Amino acid sequence: MEWFTVIPAMVCALAWLLLPGLGAAWGLGLQGPLRWIAAMPISAGLLTLALLITAGTRLPWAWWTVSLLVGIEVLAIASGRLYSMKGPAPWPLVFRSSWSSYLTLTGVAASALSVVPLGIGMISPHTPMQVWDSVFHLSAIQEIRHTFDASPWTGLADLFHSSSKIYPTTVDALIALLPAQPVTALNAFLLAAFALWPWCVGAFVHLSLSTLKGQSTSVKVASGTAMLLSASIVTYPSTLFTVVGALPYAASVLSIPGVVALGLAFLRSYRASLETSSVAGATGRFGRILARIESSSSWPWIGIAVLLGVIGTAGLHPTGIFCLILIALPGFLQGIGLWIRAHWRKPLTLLVALGFTTGLVGVAWFLLGPRLASMAAFQRKGFDRDITAQQLLHDMPMSQVLVPASHLGVVITGAALLGVLFALKKRRFRWAAFVWFIFAVLILIAGGPQSAIRALTAPWYMQPSRLAPLFWLFSVFLCGLCIMYTHAAWISRQITIHKAVKLGVPATLIAGIVLISAGGNVQARSQLASRVYDPKQIAWGTMLTAPEEQFIRRVSPSLKDDAVIYADPFNGGPYWWSIGGIQVVLPQLSRVKNPDLEYLWDHAQNLETDKRICQILKQLGATHVYRDDDPGAVGAEDGAKRDRHRGHQPASLLPDSALSLIAREGPYSLLLITGCEGEKTRE
């Protein structure tokens, strides 16, 4: 029955992810599957704009404020279409692609296939994740709720004991709006994201392939199969959302199919306007553009949708922009080539264009160079190119976490290779084959030994696991292309068989193969989830056991509102903030560059003799100390995580004579700081 308690938060997550975008997409004239696939990135764009408005005006980040701002944004975008409903001229609508009941049923099955393994590994919707990044995000959600500040510049600064800390906060801010405690709200968001992903991929494949084969049965079979495949892959969303824990970036990947579909619709609409729009009497380039807009062309409005989608992708995580740049690279290079060929006899024009491009690249490097350099500083070790290639072809997690996987990845890769041949032969989707190849190369570079060329993957922190989702997105797309042509050829050669058999047999066979193969991946995906949810299987080391979680939930209500707990972050301390709602000195695992904290870590045992220790505790507002002596929950204390805190256990170093026991349950104890009674620990 406890799973029913997560439904309201999950429904609200889906509402925030879809409803604003659907309203704006309606106002821009988008129809059918394009409206639905565009909803998520547009919603993210509208939420990002609302977040920036609240940050700039110091308005509180609360559900009523955000609802008002997003509502105003949607009304502003839809005002043109609302006005045209009373006028003689209809609002320009984007060409519509039908969506059959067969695809709807397939989408429901794919969502279940995607969500169920996550639920199995999650154990309970109230179980907290235990991976480096998720500890931070749980604290960030609680911090936003506590301060009503979701600013990407100052909203999370207190988590780092800083006046400012730039971080993409859109996802954490969205989750903070859900009607549930941080742990349940985060899990509800994950369930919603896993359910949405197959629909995003299926609509993307359907919209793309229908431009080549129309609304044929082959397109529907290919799109339905793509849904099932995307729900069965281990690399995404399972790996990125769970053991890697890259929540903002994983959410930005969720929006990419919609942005790409919008971009393709924009190009088709613009090309159509060049062929059909009447620009008689218009003079100059700008005049011709205005004439096309006035002639009820839809491409300007799709352009607004593309812009909102790009803003949403960047707001979720800036790395999503680099993904979009790579995806747009083939079309950009082709356009540059065509432009140069058309102007090669005009050297002055070429020189001006070259100077402008150089200046643009220079400005971009000036703005992004330092950030890229810091991202390149994440020197990932332990990668082997041969192992990376095997993981790439077999759909194995690129996170040094081994789980059993089926051979579905090899089947998809093989079908994608056939899809590449079809793309090269038919020319329409050569860009997809190029993008698929580029991501494969970058993954092998990121997963290889240390070298200068690995700097190319700096936007992805030189992690192959962050690049892999885009490779598999286009693998599924090319696989769908292969299935479409294979199915069409099968039908054309079986003209003597009854129509129902002709249409049903190949679809049933394909779906059966996918489901049987995907069944082998259910165990792998549920195990990946278990490695961040089950305290007995935490991949990077258990920080919070089940009895410890119960202890925090039981004791927290008895503490005063001004209580602040000093605890070891790698032994479950941050969960007092995200689970119990009690503030902590170290709410996340990243190293805090604070000289007072470093002094405290080095001299905590001298609390009774060193007055500076009490002064520091007073400045921090620390009133209590939490200790965890459970030998079964030392995981994050080992390895790199402990090194970031200089190997110290500050809460354990404080002398017992300066503390008074408040509550104890087995190896877990909460103590009051009494050794600074002469120096009050709180003003």
XYZ file of C-alpha atoms in Angstrom:
683
model
C 0.000 0.000 0.000
C 2.905 2.379 0.585
C 3.451 2.624 -3.170
C 0.115 4.423 -3.408
C 1.578 7.208 -1.263
C 4.017 8.160 -4.028
C 1.320 8.520 -6.702
C 0.352 12.145 -5.851
C 3.984 13.283 -6.044
C 4.555 11.331 -9.260
C 1.428 12.826 -10.851
C 2.581 16.310 -9.817
C 6.029 15.622 -11.305
C 4.433 14.612 -14.606
C 2.204 17.700 -14.449
C 5.155 20.062 -13.993
C 7.090 18.270 -16.745
C 4.255 18.284 -19.292
C 1.396 20.730 -18.679
C 3.276 24.055 -19.096
C 4.905 22.753 -22.257
C 1.634 21.422 -23.644
C -0.024 24.804 -23.120
C 2.827 26.698 -24.761
C 3.057 24.156 -27.604
C -0.672 24.559 -28.271
C -0.226 28.313 -28.391
C 2.620 27.954 -30.894
C 0.544 25.752 -33.192
C 2.274 22.426 -32.587
C 0.074 19.390 -33.138
C -0.028 15.639 -32.521
C 3.073 13.783 -31.284
C 5.255 16.851 -31.866
C 3.293 18.751 -29.218
C 3.755 15.940 -26.702
C 7.443 15.355 -27.333
C 8.076 19.118 -27.177
C 6.202 19.456 -23.878
C 9.025 18.293 -21.605
C 11.851 20.552 -22.937
C 9.484 23.526 -23.243
C 8.276 22.984 -19.668
C 11.906 22.884 -18.543
C 12.508 26.142 -20.415
C 9.531 27.843 -18.792
C 10.582 26.623 -15.332
C 14.127 27.854 -15.951
C 12.820 31.299 -16.898
C 10.607 31.328 -13.804
C 13.621 30.338 -11.703
C 15.675 33.209 -13.129
C 12.811 35.648 -12.485
C 12.483 34.576 -8.851
C 16.266 34.777 -8.432
C 16.393 38.278 -9.910
C 13.364 39.666 -8.060
C 13.952 37.771 -4.794
C 10.493 36.259 -5.022
C 10.084 33.046 -2.993
C 10.353 29.757 -4.828
C 7.008 28.219 -3.874
C 4.342 26.364 -5.801
C 2.001 29.364 -5.949
C 4.724 31.754 -7.148
C 5.978 29.353 -9.784
C 2.454 28.495 -10.932
C 1.686 32.201 -11.373
C 4.907 32.926 -13.280
C 4.625 29.864 -15.523
C 0.950 30.644 -16.152
C 1.852 34.168 -17.253
C 4.562 32.783 -19.541
C 2.157 30.305 -21.150
C -0.494 33.009 -21.654
C 2.061 35.331 -23.229
C 3.185 32.607 -25.640
C -0.380 31.541 -26.474
C -1.760 35.089 -26.775
C -1.334 35.151 -30.553
C -3.301 31.981 -31.099
C -5.964 33.004 -28.581
C -6.381 36.321 -30.415
C -6.555 34.629 -33.825
C -9.512 32.510 -32.643
C -11.669 35.655 -32.908
C -10.212 36.847 -36.202
C -10.716 35.741 -39.805
C -7.179 34.366 -40.257
C -6.452 31.026 -38.520
C -3.265 30.548 -36.548
C -0.569 28.723 -38.573
C -0.459 25.084 -37.491
C 2.419 22.674 -37.855
C 1.772 19.634 -40.069
C 0.219 16.859 -38.012
C 1.372 13.267 -37.595
C -1.147 10.732 -36.333
C -0.580 8.585 -33.242
C -2.378 5.235 -33.281
C -3.884 3.272 -30.398
C -1.290 0.567 -31.134
C 1.476 3.008 -30.212
C -0.403 4.138 -27.111
C -0.677 0.571 -25.812
C 2.963 -0.065 -26.676
C 3.943 3.102 -24.826
C 2.110 1.976 -21.698
C 3.881 -1.399 -21.839
C 7.238 0.317 -22.404
C 6.698 2.650 -19.439
C 5.936 -0.339 -17.230
C 9.024 -2.132 -18.557
C 11.075 0.946 -17.676
C 9.600 1.710 -14.247
C 9.139 -1.757 -12.697
C 12.871 -2.638 -12.367
C 13.469 0.730 -10.717
C 10.657 0.047 -8.253
C 12.066 -3.411 -7.501
C 15.487 -1.997 -6.717
C 14.029 0.964 -4.836
C 12.363 -1.382 -2.284
C 10.151 1.447 -1.025
C 9.302 4.909 -2.407
C 10.540 6.307 0.923
C 14.003 4.697 0.711
C 16.788 7.289 0.254
C 19.402 6.966 -2.464
C 22.979 6.517 -1.262
C 25.339 7.720 -3.930
C 27.624 10.757 -3.855
C 25.504 13.090 -6.006
C 22.146 12.031 -4.564
C 23.250 12.985 -1.035
C 23.863 16.490 -2.349
C 20.575 16.650 -4.259
C 18.520 15.502 -1.274
C 20.108 18.240 0.821
C 19.608 20.742 -2.023
C 15.887 19.956 -2.211
C 15.530 20.472 1.539
C 17.602 23.670 1.367
C 15.393 25.163 -1.357
C 12.279 24.332 0.653
C 13.792 25.860 3.773
C 15.034 29.112 2.198
C 12.523 29.439 -0.690
C 15.579 30.356 -2.776
C 16.273 28.319 -5.914
C 18.758 30.754 -7.440
C 21.534 28.988 -9.379
C 23.970 31.512 -7.846
C 22.997 31.719 -4.184
C 20.293 29.125 -3.559
C 22.686 26.348 -2.535
C 25.572 28.471 -1.293
C 24.964 27.541 2.353
C 25.580 23.897 1.537
C 29.168 24.888 0.732
C 29.551 27.506 3.517
C 29.932 30.122 0.792
C 28.241 33.361 -0.254
C 27.729 32.061 -3.797
C 27.981 28.759 -5.594
C 26.960 28.442 -9.230
C 25.021 25.247 -9.844
C 22.134 24.291 -12.179
C 19.221 24.116 -9.764
C 16.231 23.614 -12.091
C 15.768 19.912 -11.299
C 16.195 20.325 -7.550
C 13.839 23.315 -7.632
C 11.211 21.314 -9.533
C 11.427 18.400 -7.086
C 11.132 20.854 -4.192
C 7.649 21.753 -5.487
C 6.337 18.181 -5.170
C 3.958 17.352 -2.279
C 6.200 14.893 -0.436
C 9.283 14.733 1.748
C 12.596 15.153 -0.153
C 13.328 11.417 -0.339
C 9.856 10.518 -1.617
C 9.779 13.535 -3.936
C 13.095 12.569 -5.530
C 11.944 8.977 -6.010
C 8.658 10.187 -7.513
C 10.570 12.330 -9.998
C 12.728 9.351 -10.998
C 9.649 7.183 -11.543
C 8.099 9.924 -13.704
C 11.300 10.337 -15.727
C 11.625 6.583 -16.319
C 7.982 6.449 -17.450
C 8.430 9.391 -19.862
C 11.620 8.248 -21.584
C 10.108 5.538 -23.861
C 7.453 8.018 -25.047
C 10.117 10.612 -25.859
C 12.119 8.133 -27.920
C 9.061 6.608 -29.608
C 7.661 9.989 -30.639
C 11.077 11.100 -31.903
C 11.449 7.995 -34.059
C 7.849 8.226 -35.277
C 8.090 11.900 -36.252
C 11.392 11.353 -38.054
C 10.505 8.190 -39.959
C 7.040 9.413 -40.946
C 8.672 12.096 -43.101
C 10.040 9.249 -45.230
C 7.267 6.639 -45.188
C 4.222 8.641 -44.061
C 1.798 7.020 -41.630
C 2.566 3.488 -42.799
C 2.352 0.391 -40.659
C 6.108 -0.027 -40.980
C 6.657 3.334 -39.294
C 4.307 2.381 -36.458
C 6.026 -0.975 -35.936
C 9.436 0.703 -35.915
C 8.268 3.381 -33.473
C 6.666 0.854 -31.112
C 9.782 -1.294 -31.164
C 11.900 1.785 -30.416
C 9.755 2.418 -27.336
C 10.310 -1.106 -26.055
C 14.018 -0.960 -26.814
C 14.503 2.371 -25.035
C 12.755 0.937 -21.964
C 15.044 -2.092 -22.010
C 18.458 -0.454 -22.297
C 20.655 -0.469 -19.194
C 22.829 2.534 -20.074
C 20.013 5.067 -19.842
C 18.083 5.948 -17.851
C 19.084 3.276 -15.303
C 22.843 3.864 -15.059
C 22.868 7.642 -15.268
C 20.014 8.190 -12.837
C 21.137 5.589 -10.272
C 24.776 4.541 -9.748
C 26.194 7.627 -11.505
C 23.648 9.879 -9.800
C 24.030 12.708 -12.341
C 20.460 13.910 -11.822
C 20.565 17.318 -13.627
C 22.449 15.980 -16.642
C 20.255 12.873 -16.849
C 17.203 15.149 -16.876
C 18.711 17.245 -19.680
C 19.175 14.063 -21.743
C 15.466 13.399 -21.214
C 14.695 16.651 -23.062
C 17.047 16.114 -26.015
C 14.730 13.965 -28.237
C 12.103 16.709 -28.017
C 14.549 19.480 -28.923
C 15.921 17.487 -31.870
C 12.395 16.734 -33.108
C 11.561 20.443 -32.869
C 14.730 21.342 -34.741
C 13.889 18.948 -37.579
C 10.317 20.311 -37.736
C 11.719 23.840 -37.862
C 13.976 23.010 -40.803
C 11.178 21.286 -42.714
C 8.792 24.169 -42.081
C 11.362 26.769 -43.096
C 12.210 24.934 -46.312
C 8.510 24.619 -47.091
C 8.054 28.358 -46.553
C 10.844 29.083 -49.035
C 8.985 27.095 -51.675
C 5.411 28.239 -51.034
C 5.456 31.675 -49.406
C 4.621 34.681 -51.548
C 7.088 37.502 -51.054
C 6.021 39.643 -53.948
C 6.756 43.290 -53.318
C 9.086 42.584 -50.418
C 12.497 44.186 -50.637
C 15.615 43.197 -48.774
C 16.369 40.092 -46.720
C 14.554 41.380 -43.621
C 11.531 42.363 -45.688
C 11.293 38.898 -47.204
C 11.491 37.335 -43.731
C 8.645 39.537 -42.519
C 6.634 38.685 -45.611
C 7.008 34.979 -44.914
C 5.946 35.480 -41.286
C 2.902 37.436 -42.384
C 1.950 34.764 -44.915
C 0.904 32.406 -42.093
C 4.151 30.446 -42.132
C 4.638 28.314 -39.010
C 8.426 28.206 -38.850
C 8.880 31.341 -36.667
C 6.653 29.831 -33.991
C 8.481 26.507 -34.124
C 11.653 28.559 -33.731
C 10.293 29.943 -30.441
C 9.605 26.366 -29.316
C 13.175 25.383 -30.250
C 14.545 28.329 -28.273
C 12.499 27.400 -25.196
C 13.641 23.788 -25.521
C 17.291 24.828 -25.716
C 16.846 27.074 -22.662
C 15.255 24.156 -20.830
C 18.049 21.762 -21.761
C 20.690 24.268 -20.661
C 18.755 25.066 -17.488
C 18.640 21.415 -16.517
C 22.375 21.081 -17.129
C 24.695 23.144 -19.386
C 26.334 19.982 -20.734
C 23.090 19.323 -22.615
C 24.020 22.256 -24.875
C 27.204 20.483 -25.948
C 25.128 17.400 -26.767
C 22.832 19.516 -28.939
C 25.847 21.130 -30.634
C 27.206 17.707 -31.599
C 23.802 16.610 -32.870
C 23.445 19.796 -34.929
C 27.024 19.605 -36.223
C 26.265 17.658 -39.461
C 23.545 20.090 -40.516
C 25.686 23.063 -39.547
C 28.664 21.827 -41.559
C 26.426 21.099 -44.541
C 24.920 24.590 -44.335
C 28.376 26.168 -44.102
C 29.492 24.178 -47.136
C 26.481 25.245 -49.177
C 26.935 28.875 -48.142
C 30.638 28.883 -49.031
C 29.875 27.303 -52.401
C 27.285 30.005 -53.081
C 29.635 32.863 -52.087
C 33.050 31.563 -53.044
C 33.372 34.231 -55.730
C 32.911 36.975 -53.096
C 36.154 37.031 -51.085
C 35.133 40.074 -49.022
C 31.933 38.352 -47.890
C 33.892 35.232 -46.972
C 36.474 37.286 -45.070
C 33.784 39.112 -43.066
C 32.054 35.804 -42.286
C 35.359 34.267 -41.200
C 36.097 37.223 -38.931
C 32.633 37.081 -37.391
C 32.932 33.335 -36.784
C 36.388 33.732 -35.244
C 35.105 36.458 -32.937
C 32.125 34.341 -31.929
C 34.360 31.374 -31.132
C 36.686 33.664 -29.177
C 33.854 35.045 -27.055
C 32.539 31.531 -26.433
C 35.978 30.364 -25.371
C 36.386 33.390 -23.090
C 33.104 32.563 -21.380
C 33.372 28.773 -21.334
C 37.124 28.179 -21.339
C 37.673 28.384 -17.564
C 34.665 26.149 -16.912
C 35.825 23.579 -19.462
C 39.306 23.653 -17.945
C 37.879 22.904 -14.503
C 35.786 20.072 -15.961
C 38.888 18.677 -17.672
C 40.577 18.581 -14.265
C 38.424 15.552 -13.383
C 41.142 13.112 -14.412
C 39.246 9.840 -14.465
C 41.437 6.820 -13.969
C 40.948 3.109 -14.342
C 39.504 3.159 -17.872
C 40.524 0.696 -20.557
C 39.586 1.289 -24.190
C 38.989 -2.394 -24.936
C 36.692 -2.747 -21.939
C 34.930 0.499 -22.899
C 34.347 -0.817 -26.417
C 32.866 -4.024 -25.003
C 30.616 -2.034 -22.664
C 29.568 0.155 -25.563
C 28.573 -2.707 -27.844
C 26.922 -4.812 -25.128
C 25.023 -2.045 -23.301
C 26.928 -2.634 -20.072
C 27.083 0.044 -17.339
C 30.089 2.338 -17.797
C 30.319 3.016 -14.091
C 32.659 0.284 -12.792
C 29.571 -1.441 -11.382
C 29.126 -4.913 -12.817
C 25.655 -6.378 -13.271
C 24.488 -9.276 -15.452
C 23.148 -8.094 -18.799
C 21.523 -9.816 -21.750
C 22.761 -9.665 -25.313
C 20.108 -7.161 -26.305
C 22.805 -4.504 -26.675
C 24.607 -6.547 -29.331
C 21.321 -7.037 -31.217
C 20.585 -3.309 -31.143
C 24.118 -2.428 -32.240
C 23.903 -4.877 -35.130
C 20.539 -3.492 -36.215
C 21.927 0.044 -35.871
C 24.782 -0.850 -38.232
C 22.223 -2.021 -40.783
C 20.344 1.209 -40.134
C 23.515 3.127 -40.982
C 23.590 1.392 -44.372
C 19.960 2.362 -45.002
C 20.697 5.948 -43.889
C 23.658 6.242 -46.229
C 21.705 4.738 -49.107
C 18.574 6.868 -48.693
C 20.533 10.026 -47.687
C 17.690 11.433 -45.567
C 19.219 10.342 -42.275
C 22.927 10.524 -42.972
C 23.170 13.087 -40.190
C 21.945 10.515 -37.655
C 24.583 8.012 -38.767
C 27.244 10.724 -38.467
C 26.107 11.694 -34.945
C 25.994 8.034 -33.874
C 29.571 7.566 -35.076
C 30.800 10.781 -33.399
C 29.389 9.764 -30.016
C 30.957 6.313 -30.363
C 34.364 7.884 -31.012
C 34.046 10.277 -28.072
C 33.040 7.426 -25.754
C 36.153 5.464 -26.745
C 38.297 8.573 -26.211
C 36.791 9.223 -22.777
C 37.132 5.554 -21.852
C 40.743 5.312 -22.948
C 44.043 6.089 -21.219
C 45.004 9.599 -20.123
C 45.993 11.759 -23.079
C 45.637 15.292 -24.384
C 42.864 14.261 -26.758
C 40.652 13.324 -23.795
C 40.134 17.070 -23.270
C 37.588 16.838 -26.108
C 35.298 15.096 -23.658
C 35.712 17.712 -20.903
C 32.073 18.914 -21.235
C 31.085 15.427 -20.095
C 33.645 15.354 -17.262
C 35.572 12.784 -19.316
C 33.090 10.116 -18.265
C 31.990 7.667 -20.976
C 28.828 6.998 -18.947
C 27.667 10.571 -19.657
C 28.181 10.212 -23.410
C 26.711 6.729 -23.725
C 23.000 7.732 -23.491
C 23.232 9.747 -26.721
C 24.955 6.869 -28.493
C 22.119 4.547 -27.485
C 19.450 7.096 -28.374
C 20.700 7.122 -31.955
C 21.306 3.370 -31.867
C 17.590 2.934 -31.181
C 16.770 5.462 -33.905
C 18.916 3.660 -36.502
C 17.527 0.339 -35.296
C 14.036 1.718 -35.933
C 15.123 2.759 -39.415
C 16.334 -0.789 -40.067
C 13.074 -2.281 -38.743
C 10.991 0.082 -40.872
C 12.681 -0.942 -44.120
C 12.785 -4.614 -43.132
C 9.090 -4.626 -42.270
C 8.161 -2.757 -45.456
C 10.133 -5.250 -47.543
C 8.507 -8.177 -45.746
C 5.017 -6.857 -46.475
C 5.749 -6.109 -50.125
C 6.923 -9.665 -50.744
C 4.001 -11.371 -48.947
C 1.153 -10.062 -51.061
C -0.732 -13.362 -51.045
C -1.110 -13.550 -47.236
C -4.127 -12.145 -45.481
C -3.711 -8.505 -44.459
C -4.123 -9.170 -40.727
C -1.378 -11.777 -40.827
C 0.842 -9.550 -42.956
C 0.604 -6.723 -40.476
C 0.462 -8.717 -37.262
C 3.132 -11.409 -37.625
C 6.204 -9.189 -38.059
C 5.033 -6.772 -35.375
C 4.419 -9.666 -32.960
C 7.772 -11.272 -33.741
C 9.686 -8.047 -33.263
C 7.878 -7.180 -30.035
C 8.363 -10.743 -28.777
C 12.092 -10.689 -29.449
C 12.435 -7.338 -27.727
C 10.420 -8.367 -24.680
C 12.262 -11.686 -24.315
C 15.632 -9.964 -24.604
C 14.548 -7.123 -22.342
C 13.528 -9.667 -19.743
C 17.188 -10.452 -19.291
C 17.814 -6.783 -18.562
C 15.149 -6.467 -15.878
C 17.496 -8.116 -13.402
C 20.401 -5.894 -14.462
C 18.380 -2.682 -14.157
C 16.854 -3.665 -10.816
C 20.311 -4.528 -9.498
C 21.619 -1.145 -10.599
C 18.854 0.503 -8.593
C 19.581 -1.766 -5.620
C 23.203 -0.608 -5.663
C 22.057 2.861 -4.593
C 18.959 1.989 -2.523
C 19.626 -1.245 -0.638
C 21.991 -0.579 2.325
C 23.367 -4.091 1.910
C 24.391 -3.464 -1.719
C 25.391 0.223 -1.957
C 27.939 0.443 -4.778
C 30.178 3.122 -3.316
C 29.714 2.246 0.333
C 26.770 2.316 2.724
C 26.242 5.587 4.579
C 22.822 4.917 6.074
C 21.507 1.592 7.344
C 17.802 0.875 7.796
C 17.955 1.042 11.639
C 19.909 4.290 11.365
C 17.243 5.796 9.119
C 14.574 4.797 11.646
C 16.646 6.362 14.427
C 16.843 9.679 12.540
C 13.116 9.684 11.823
C 12.280 8.888 15.456
C 14.585 11.405 17.142
C 14.248 14.375 14.766
C 10.763 15.509 15.913
C 12.022 15.832 19.496
C 14.703 18.407 18.601
C 14.161 22.160 18.597
C 13.911 24.100 15.352
C 17.243 25.838 15.946
C 19.177 22.591 16.440
C 22.222 22.118 14.183
C 24.024 18.782 14.063
C 27.744 18.319 13.609
C 28.351 14.879 12.081
C 30.636 12.973 9.776
C 29.205 13.472 6.277
C 30.357 10.063 5.073
C 28.581 8.246 7.929
C 25.033 9.371 7.295
C 25.200 12.872 8.782
C 23.616 14.721 5.790
C 20.455 12.625 6.088
C 19.519 14.446 9.301
C 18.779 17.420 7.013
C 17.086 15.648 4.104
C 15.165 13.034 6.140
C 14.734 14.579 9.569
C 14.607 18.264 8.612
C 17.340 19.108 11.148
C 20.111 21.344 9.851
C 23.627 19.939 9.727
C 27.045 21.544 9.442
C 28.150 19.302 6.544
C 25.060 18.560 4.412
C 26.885 17.001 1.462
C 30.013 15.017 0.697
C 32.030 17.491 -1.361
C 35.037 19.036 0.311
C 34.274 22.459 1.810
C 37.104 24.978 1.481
C 36.724 26.658 4.843
C 39.741 27.359 7.096
C 37.621 27.226 10.256
C 36.289 23.783 9.365
C 39.773 22.551 8.539
C 41.016 23.796 11.899
C 38.089 22.081 13.592
C 38.870 18.800 11.834
C 42.504 18.974 12.933
C 41.918 20.035 16.557
C 38.448 18.765 17.513
C 39.892 16.701 20.350
C 41.065 19.925 22.063
C 37.552 21.333 22.495
C 37.898 21.783 26.278
C 41.274 23.523 26.105
C 41.172 25.415 22.800
C 38.782 28.385 22.871
C 38.895 28.690 19.098
C 37.097 25.347 18.780
C 34.125 26.692 20.734
C 34.175 29.911 18.731
C 34.031 27.954 15.492
C 31.187 25.794 16.768
C 29.361 28.966 17.771
C 29.809 30.472 14.302
C 28.545 27.267 12.740
C 25.583 27.213 15.115
C 26.353 23.617 16.087
C 24.352 22.430 19.094
C 24.503 18.631 18.763
C 26.872 15.906 17.646
C 25.822 12.726 15.874
C 27.958 9.598 15.992
C 27.659 6.477 13.922
C 29.802 3.588 15.148
C 28.178 0.956 12.928
C 30.963 -1.007 11.175
C 28.466 -1.961 8.467
C 28.010 1.647 7.376
C 31.551 2.800 6.700
C 31.425 2.684 2.909
C 31.772 6.321 1.934
C 34.349 6.650 4.684
C 36.683 4.608 2.492
C 38.513 5.645 -0.650
C 38.199 8.990 -2.386
C 35.236 10.207 -0.360
C 37.168 9.982 2.888
C 40.208 11.595 1.270
C 38.134 14.662 0.432
C 37.615 15.143 4.145
C 41.310 14.585 4.823
C 40.664 11.213 6.401
C 39.254 12.719 9.594
C 36.219 11.731 11.621
C 35.504 15.091 13.309
C 32.427 13.972 15.239
C 34.338 11.027 16.683
C 37.248 13.231 17.763
C 35.207 15.488 20.040
C 35.875 14.428 23.685
C 33.059 12.574 25.463
C 33.483 14.763 28.545
C 32.308 17.774 26.499
C 29.136 16.030 25.336
C 25.875 14.915 26.951
C 23.897 11.953 25.621
C 20.440 12.788 24.242
C 19.434 9.557 22.483
C 21.057 6.251 21.652
C 19.987 3.221 19.680
C 22.625 0.560 19.147
C 25.697 2.139 17.507
C 23.868 5.418 16.769
C 23.893 8.249 19.274
C 22.965 11.917 19.398
C 24.741 14.119 21.928
C 24.397 17.705 23.125
C 27.503 19.909 23.092
C 28.024 20.980 26.705
C 31.763 21.652 26.739
C 31.249 25.214 25.524
C 28.750 26.380 28.128
C 30.944 29.372 28.885
C 31.057 30.025 25.139
C 27.426 29.676 24.043
C 27.215 27.622 20.917
C 24.292 29.617 19.653
C 23.462 33.299 19.828
